[in-house]
Amino acid sequence: MLRTDRVVIVGAGLGGLYAALSLAPHPVLVISPEALGEGASSAWAQGGVAAAMAAHDSPEAHASDTLAAGAGTVDAGVASMVTLAARDHILDLAARGTPFDRDADGQFQLNHEAAHSTARVVRVKGDQAGKKIMETLIATVRATPSVQVMEGVVAQALDVADGRVTGIWLARAAGGSQAVQLGAPAVLLAGGGSGGLYALTTNPPRIRGQVMGLAARAGAMMADMEFIQFHPTAMDLGLDPAPLATEALRGAGARLVNDQGVYFMDGQHPLGDLAPRDIVARAVFAQMQAGQRPMLDMRAAGAGGQLAQRYPAVFDACRRAGLDPCAAPVPVAAAAHYHMGGVSTDRQGRSSLPGLWACGEAASTGLHGANRLASNGVLEALVFARAAAADMALGLNGPSDVPAVALDFPAGGVGLDGSAVTQLRQTMSAHVGVRRTAQGLAVALSVLEDLENTYADSPDFRNMCATATMIAASAYARCESRGAHWRDDFPQADPAQAHRSFMTFEQARALRATVRMPQE
């Protein structure tokens, strides 16, 4: 087995790169499936970073909004920790060169997004925050000698010895190779969420829960896996993934309307179009079920012909689809967007397995609860990337020159079967989506078991199936509706279940077996 003294970071999105920089000058190996800067959800984040930067705002108010949006399952201590740290991370990113929008007096310009009590989302060029923050971090990483980036490589499994993670198995992302074992002093999982497990998603194509799945298969405790946030305003343009219409549009006056001209969020919630995402997503989904096409009327948000300037990513997506958002409403749908669940971690980013840390969307820290507050995702990734880096550094030898890792991948291996991936995604959307029932979840678990067994020789697909199974099993076990998790057969919230959920893959498989037994 090849060994390295470098910390191995799986994922080259915002969390992974920020952790690598926070670890400097300790040597690090960052694993990226794509060329650096491509394929990471972070770069697609439009809204920005939530932080109490205005004089009238406070971390306490930010924490209060986070608790309210999380529907009773947020860890209040984590919310306080993260919101108190937010300002420092904004200032750090600004010092590194992130071009946050400023007014004439040099103050940060702030967006008002759903379920926030005030405008507190720090933005870049309207809807370019993720892209510009990633550009800043990539430039800094490239100039940091302690960070080695290995592109075109994926993680397929963790090495575990005596209950401790001692390394990782890596393979070529494009397929056609066997996995290679690499021992390492510490592993940080920062490989994103699971949105691509659904047929309609706003996530990059490769983000399909693989990193969560390899942690689950290694025995890591997983948390809150049933809570998938569906973004209510994915633009329904026939594209995969679906382009996102940032929530900031509704903060600036955009309205949800159906093809009958009815502004259907009126009367649904006191905040109307800016209600929490789970409520808006279900309203959008209900319109589709009723055969009344939901749309987003952006014209008020782009008054004076400013839509292209204020929200260039949204405008460009519409233009590519042959639509003019300045002239007419744009079709939208509820799409899998963010996973509140993931690898269960403590406040230092430690998983239940010694030697393994996690941050970003791959982790579940307790910040988001049942329904993530808008633009808290980027903030959480920053806070826990730095916290994990500091904790890992405590167990490392002093910084020193370490040779770059060179891997020779033998030919072979089994890649993904396109038809199997399609069946998995369609199953998840049909039975584990915006609205769920015990019967549908049981069907999903049975299909997932069949797929897992049929394609057992594909490590990447096994990881996808593991994450999908964890989501469906956790959703089956939570017999209530709370936040982003809605059960048609249990439509009310149960006060006795106002807590986080924890489950291992072994427990999920055991539940799956009991659900399937009557069907055999």
XYZ file of C-alpha atoms in Angstrom:
520
model
C 0.000 0.000 0.000
C 1.229 3.453 -0.901
C 1.305 5.884 2.032
C 1.491 9.676 2.276
C 1.954 12.134 5.107
C -0.472 14.478 3.389
C -3.999 14.957 4.710
C -6.349 13.701 1.984
C -9.291 15.997 1.226
C -12.011 14.437 -0.934
C -13.687 17.214 -2.906
C -12.470 20.455 -4.400
C -15.453 22.685 -3.720
C -15.527 25.580 -1.312
C -15.253 23.441 1.838
C -12.382 21.338 0.549
C -10.315 24.250 -0.746
C -10.927 26.395 2.329
C -9.861 23.497 4.566
C -6.712 22.981 2.495
C -5.794 26.660 2.899
C -6.635 26.564 6.597
C -4.275 23.595 7.037
C -1.336 25.358 5.338
C 1.572 24.893 5.697
C 0.672 21.284 6.588
C 0.850 19.237 3.362
C -2.490 18.347 1.781
C -3.713 16.288 -1.173
C -7.026 17.514 -2.652
C -8.913 14.973 -4.765
C -11.043 16.497 -7.539
C -13.136 14.478 -10.024
C -13.092 17.380 -12.477
C -10.635 20.070 -13.450
C -10.289 22.428 -10.487
C -13.275 24.765 -10.364
C -15.568 22.542 -12.436
C -18.324 20.259 -11.183
C -18.563 21.678 -7.647
C -21.925 22.796 -6.267
C -20.178 25.696 -4.514
C -19.490 27.429 -7.808
C -23.200 27.317 -8.618
C -24.308 29.025 -5.387
C -26.117 32.160 -6.525
C -27.442 33.883 -3.407
C -24.280 34.341 -1.388
C -23.214 33.912 2.228
C -25.543 34.648 5.144
C -23.875 36.824 7.803
C -24.952 39.591 10.168
C -22.941 42.406 8.580
C -25.416 45.295 8.865
C -25.399 47.594 11.897
C -29.041 46.768 12.683
C -28.449 42.996 12.467
C -26.855 40.570 14.932
C -25.583 36.966 15.099
C -28.339 36.308 17.626
C -31.029 37.363 15.146
C -29.374 35.243 12.462
C -29.342 32.246 14.837
C -32.994 32.836 15.694
C -33.973 32.763 12.020
C -31.914 29.582 11.562
C -33.742 27.908 14.445
C -37.136 28.964 13.103
C -36.454 27.686 9.585
C -35.112 24.368 10.912
C -38.530 23.357 12.270
C -37.475 22.264 15.738
C -34.419 20.113 14.985
C -31.561 22.658 14.778
C -28.740 22.289 17.313
C -28.962 25.696 19.001
C -25.342 25.585 20.140
C -24.133 24.949 16.596
C -26.356 27.746 15.251
C -24.861 30.163 17.768
C -21.306 29.054 16.961
C -21.764 29.405 13.197
C -23.585 32.739 13.187
C -21.039 34.261 15.600
C -18.213 33.202 13.257
C -19.925 34.438 10.073
C -18.558 37.998 10.026
C -14.967 36.838 10.429
C -15.264 34.503 7.446
C -16.722 37.235 5.233
C -13.851 39.539 6.153
C -11.359 36.715 5.518
C -12.775 36.035 2.051
C -12.772 39.747 1.282
C -9.129 39.985 2.373
C -8.290 37.084 0.062
C -9.770 39.038 -2.836
C -13.435 38.040 -3.136
C -15.129 41.029 -4.846
C -18.243 41.305 -2.671
C -20.742 43.931 -3.787
C -20.318 47.245 -1.939
C -22.226 50.519 -1.878
C -20.749 53.978 -2.419
C -19.631 54.056 1.229
C -17.844 50.710 0.974
C -20.468 48.818 2.977
C -21.497 45.293 1.950
C -24.634 45.166 -0.165
C -27.010 42.570 1.200
C -29.777 40.461 -0.332
C -32.990 39.594 1.517
C -33.768 35.898 1.087
C -36.540 33.611 2.248
C -37.172 33.187 6.006
C -34.537 35.782 6.944
C -35.919 38.569 9.131
C -33.724 41.114 7.355
C -31.354 41.488 4.418
C -28.150 39.662 5.442
C -26.885 37.684 2.445
C -23.534 39.024 1.253
C -23.479 38.834 -2.536
C -21.173 39.164 -5.555
C -22.456 40.709 -8.782
C -26.033 39.871 -7.896
C -26.003 36.082 -8.382
C -22.295 35.282 -8.823
C -21.237 34.666 -5.213
C -20.326 30.983 -5.483
C -18.459 31.449 -8.752
C -16.409 34.407 -7.514
C -15.605 32.905 -4.107
C -14.397 29.737 -5.823
C -12.273 31.747 -8.247
C -10.653 33.483 -5.283
C -9.951 30.231 -3.444
C -8.660 28.447 -6.542
C -6.192 31.238 -7.244
C -4.986 31.085 -3.641
C -4.700 27.276 -3.685
C -2.662 27.343 -6.872
C -0.237 29.726 -5.158
C 0.029 27.622 -1.970
C 2.980 25.166 -2.104
C 1.615 22.844 0.609
C -1.496 21.959 -1.431
C -1.354 19.294 -4.137
C -4.461 18.943 -6.307
C -5.073 15.655 -8.118
C -7.670 16.116 -10.854
C -9.748 13.473 -12.609
C -9.793 11.169 -9.577
C -12.650 9.903 -7.363
C -12.771 8.277 -3.948
C -14.506 4.879 -3.925
C -14.013 3.505 -0.412
C -12.414 4.182 2.956
C -9.810 1.982 4.600
C -10.828 1.143 8.151
C -8.595 -0.760 10.577
C -9.565 -1.411 14.217
C -12.403 1.115 13.898
C -10.164 3.901 12.571
C -9.957 5.354 9.056
C -6.396 4.804 7.882
C -6.662 5.681 4.214
C -8.739 5.693 1.086
C -9.244 3.894 -2.236
C -9.022 6.105 -5.322
C -9.771 5.530 -9.017
C -9.905 7.503 -12.234
C -13.078 9.570 -12.503
C -13.543 8.756 -16.163
C -13.627 5.033 -15.397
C -11.467 2.351 -16.874
C -9.253 1.857 -13.841
C -9.074 -0.261 -10.750
C -8.941 1.463 -7.376
C -5.615 2.204 -5.692
C -5.141 2.159 -1.922
C -3.562 5.238 -0.314
C -2.770 5.411 3.403
C -3.039 8.849 5.031
C -2.870 10.430 8.504
C -6.351 11.945 8.148
C -9.201 12.081 5.631
C -11.647 14.976 5.197
C -14.806 14.360 3.182
C -15.914 17.532 1.403
C -17.420 16.016 -1.725
C -20.857 17.609 -1.770
C -24.430 16.424 -1.411
C -26.847 14.078 -3.136
C -29.125 16.168 -5.362
C -28.193 14.191 -8.475
C -29.884 11.114 -7.000
C -33.122 12.786 -8.161
C -34.332 13.120 -11.732
C -34.787 16.889 -11.343
C -31.943 18.658 -9.552
C -30.039 21.935 -9.495
C -26.770 20.178 -8.604
C -23.840 19.523 -10.963
C -24.115 16.187 -12.807
C -21.556 14.296 -10.723
C -23.029 15.218 -7.292
C -24.949 12.007 -6.578
C -24.239 11.179 -2.946
C -21.131 9.070 -3.593
C -19.065 10.625 -0.782
C -21.835 10.214 1.794
C -22.284 6.655 0.568
C -18.668 5.598 1.007
C -18.735 6.973 4.572
C -21.965 5.106 5.319
C -20.581 1.869 3.892
C -17.485 2.261 6.084
C -19.723 2.387 9.170
C -19.908 6.121 9.877
C -22.964 7.380 11.738
C -25.207 9.380 9.424
C -27.622 12.095 10.559
C -30.830 13.718 9.299
C -30.682 11.814 6.011
C -34.432 12.199 5.367
C -34.189 15.980 5.064
C -33.682 16.912 1.393
C -34.330 20.514 0.474
C -36.165 20.981 -2.798
C -35.619 24.410 -4.266
C -38.963 25.817 -5.409
C -37.638 27.863 -8.314
C -35.526 25.602 -10.462
C -36.181 26.815 -13.993
C -38.123 24.087 -15.801
C -36.419 24.424 -19.164
C -35.865 20.753 -20.022
C -32.227 20.856 -18.922
C -30.357 18.415 -16.628
C -29.379 19.799 -14.220
C -32.052 22.476 -13.975
C -30.752 26.070 -13.838
C -31.562 27.805 -10.574
C -33.521 31.040 -10.232
C -31.958 32.458 -7.079
C -34.157 33.235 -4.102
C -32.812 36.777 -4.202
C -35.141 37.387 -7.156
C -38.142 36.964 -4.876
C -36.436 39.161 -2.310
C -36.268 41.809 -5.020
C -39.941 41.491 -5.968
C -40.297 38.450 -8.256
C -43.598 36.581 -7.761
C -44.740 33.000 -8.210
C -47.731 32.717 -10.541
C -49.467 29.895 -12.380
C -50.598 29.713 -15.996
C -54.039 30.946 -14.901
C -52.497 34.198 -13.694
C -52.982 33.349 -9.994
C -50.246 34.423 -7.564
C -50.620 31.201 -5.634
C -48.441 31.991 -2.596
C -50.951 34.619 -1.475
C -52.659 33.252 1.619
C -50.322 30.248 1.874
C -48.002 31.789 4.491
C -47.551 35.211 6.162
C -44.283 35.662 4.232
C -45.944 34.868 0.905
C -43.373 34.281 -1.825
C -40.581 34.508 0.778
C -41.935 31.704 2.972
C -39.498 28.939 3.999
C -38.357 26.806 1.085
C -40.204 23.652 2.089
C -43.538 25.470 2.110
C -42.919 27.159 -1.246
C -41.620 23.910 -2.782
C -44.774 22.024 -1.799
C -46.927 24.852 -3.172
C -45.056 24.714 -6.497
C -45.369 20.916 -6.535
C -49.119 21.156 -5.820
C -49.587 23.490 -8.780
C -47.902 20.942 -11.056
C -50.062 18.130 -9.658
C -53.158 20.239 -10.361
C -52.074 20.772 -13.967
C -51.511 24.503 -13.435
C -47.987 25.253 -14.538
C -46.048 27.244 -11.920
C -43.913 30.128 -13.152
C -41.733 32.873 -11.734
C -42.589 36.401 -12.803
C -39.218 38.182 -12.593
C -40.214 41.439 -14.233
C -40.484 43.406 -10.978
C -36.998 42.219 -9.937
C -35.509 43.561 -13.142
C -37.196 46.955 -13.229
C -35.732 49.308 -15.752
C -34.266 46.495 -17.837
C -31.701 45.620 -15.164
C -32.391 41.869 -14.919
C -29.425 40.881 -17.107
C -27.099 43.094 -15.087
C -28.366 42.111 -11.637
C -28.801 38.354 -12.245
C -26.618 37.384 -15.217
C -26.658 33.612 -14.570
C -30.460 33.527 -14.512
C -30.773 35.752 -17.557
C -28.251 33.694 -19.561
C -30.034 30.417 -18.750
C -33.335 31.856 -19.939
C -31.736 33.214 -23.084
C -30.207 29.804 -23.906
C -33.701 28.302 -23.601
C -35.134 30.935 -25.934
C -37.069 32.760 -23.195
C -37.111 36.439 -22.272
C -37.689 36.800 -18.499
C -38.196 40.543 -18.984
C -41.211 39.858 -21.188
C -43.006 36.919 -19.557
C -42.887 34.585 -16.526
C -40.523 31.603 -16.687
C -41.655 28.008 -15.875
C -40.269 26.629 -12.595
C -40.380 23.348 -10.657
C -39.305 22.033 -7.262
C -35.903 20.340 -7.700
C -33.557 18.529 -5.312
C -31.169 21.235 -4.210
C -29.499 20.677 -0.850
C -29.128 17.797 1.595
C -29.393 18.814 5.251
C -28.308 15.296 6.210
C -24.947 13.647 5.804
C -22.028 12.312 7.804
C -22.764 13.119 11.442
C -20.071 15.410 12.846
C -19.329 17.267 16.056
C -18.336 20.941 16.258
C -14.795 20.112 15.125
C -16.032 18.285 12.045
C -15.159 14.860 13.480
C -17.195 11.879 12.326
C -17.991 8.837 14.465
C -14.944 7.118 12.920
C -11.549 8.295 14.264
C -9.382 9.583 11.449
C -12.371 10.829 9.418
C -13.711 14.384 9.278
C -16.409 15.919 7.069
C -17.546 19.416 6.114
C -19.864 21.150 3.689
C -22.907 19.428 2.256
C -21.412 15.969 2.822
C -21.665 16.601 6.576
C -24.604 16.985 8.940
C -23.591 19.326 11.744
C -26.977 20.164 13.258
C -27.039 23.692 11.810
C -29.791 23.193 9.245
C -32.289 21.000 11.046
C -35.242 19.980 8.920
C -35.029 22.926 6.532
C -31.882 24.920 5.721
C -32.127 28.690 5.977
C -31.202 30.277 2.653
C -27.462 30.905 2.118
C -26.464 29.176 5.352
C -24.912 26.340 3.341
C -21.855 28.262 2.145
C -21.427 29.723 5.615
C -21.528 26.286 7.253
C -18.923 24.967 4.796
C -16.560 27.822 5.675
C -16.958 27.507 9.437
C -16.589 23.731 9.595
C -13.793 23.569 7.008
C -11.693 25.783 9.259
C -12.787 23.943 12.419
C -11.935 20.547 10.907
C -8.579 21.825 9.666
C -7.670 23.096 13.128
C -8.687 19.796 14.724
C -6.804 17.660 12.194
C -3.693 19.799 12.607
C -3.532 18.846 16.290
C -2.730 15.254 15.333
C -0.199 16.017 12.608
C 3.550 16.280 12.742
C 4.997 19.735 12.247
C 4.798 21.132 8.697
C 7.512 19.710 6.464
C 8.322 19.094 2.840
C 6.434 16.004 1.698
C 6.748 14.453 -1.765
C 3.817 14.863 -4.118
C 1.613 11.791 -4.406
C 1.912 9.932 -7.708
C -0.610 7.184 -8.392
C -0.515 4.533 -11.101
C -4.031 3.300 -11.814
C -4.192 -0.239 -13.253
C -6.613 -0.754 -16.107
C -9.964 -2.335 -15.317
C -12.726 -1.486 -12.892
C -16.463 -1.219 -13.485
C -18.042 2.155 -14.196
C -21.617 3.392 -13.974
C -24.415 1.862 -16.018
C -26.438 4.728 -17.472
C -29.758 2.902 -17.416
C -29.265 1.914 -13.759
C -28.505 5.512 -12.783
C -31.627 6.684 -14.619
C -33.785 4.082 -12.845
C -32.358 5.096 -9.462
C -33.013 8.797 -10.104
C -36.551 8.205 -11.328
C -37.289 5.995 -8.320
C -36.072 8.642 -5.895
C -38.129 11.396 -7.546
C -41.254 9.246 -7.706
C -41.177 7.854 -4.154
C -38.685 9.817 -2.003
C -39.318 13.327 -3.291
C -41.309 16.365 -2.217
C -44.187 14.221 -0.853
C -43.764 10.731 0.579
C -45.773 7.761 1.880
C -44.846 4.513 3.619
C -45.944 2.535 0.577
C -43.865 4.609 -1.822
C -40.817 4.506 0.435
C -41.126 0.714 0.705
C -41.212 0.468 -3.091
C -38.113 2.674 -3.309
C -36.212 0.580 -0.771
C -37.010 -2.611 -2.681
C -35.914 -1.127 -6.010
C -32.726 0.196 -4.437
C -31.879 -3.223 -3.013
C -32.385 -4.833 -6.424
C -30.218 -2.207 -8.104
C -27.503 -2.523 -5.475
C -27.390 -6.308 -5.909
C -27.540 -6.211 -9.702
C -24.696 -3.725 -10.048
C -22.662 -4.801 -7.012
C -19.423 -4.759 -9.009
C -19.586 -0.959 -9.521
C -18.162 0.833 -6.438
C -19.455 4.255 -7.483
C -22.980 2.921 -7.993
C -22.889 1.057 -4.672
C -22.063 4.359 -2.980
C -24.982 6.042 -4.719
C -27.321 3.237 -3.660
C -26.074 3.458 -0.077
C -26.925 7.153 0.171
C -30.298 6.666 -1.523
C -31.067 3.808 0.879
C -30.132 5.960 3.877
C -32.491 8.717 2.668
C -35.419 6.379 2.031
C -34.952 4.403 5.261
C -34.678 7.552 7.378
C -37.791 8.959 5.677
C -39.657 5.705 6.365
C -38.640 5.816 10.033
C -39.798 9.431 10.568
C -43.568 9.011 10.794
C -44.472 12.701 10.757
C -44.121 15.763 8.532
C -41.439 18.257 9.488
C -39.614 20.854 7.418
C -38.478 19.452 4.086
C -39.720 15.943 5.004
C -43.408 15.560 4.154
C -45.410 12.373 4.693
C -48.901 12.354 3.143
C -49.785 9.542 5.551
C -48.508 11.546 8.563
C -49.238 15.180 7.585
C -48.822 16.644 11.081
C -45.634 17.324 13.026
C -45.235 15.136 16.108
C -43.757 17.080 19.066
C -42.188 13.857 20.342
C -40.099 13.704 17.148
C -38.760 17.248 17.345
C -35.171 16.032 17.329
C -32.440 15.012 14.917
C -32.271 11.483 13.515
C -29.233 9.193 13.470
C -28.818 5.949 11.546
C -26.038 3.689 10.296
C -26.068 1.936 6.943
C -26.350 -1.395 8.772
C -29.527 -0.157 10.474
C -30.902 1.151 7.181
C -30.335 -2.200 5.505
C -32.023 -3.988 8.401
C -35.065 -1.719 8.081
C -35.066 -2.294 4.322
C -35.182 -6.054 4.906
C -38.206 -5.791 7.199
C -40.041 -3.560 4.752
C -39.369 -5.901 1.854
C -40.171 -9.191 3.608
C -43.994 -9.072 3.103
C -43.475 -8.357 -0.620
C -41.372 -11.459 -1.327
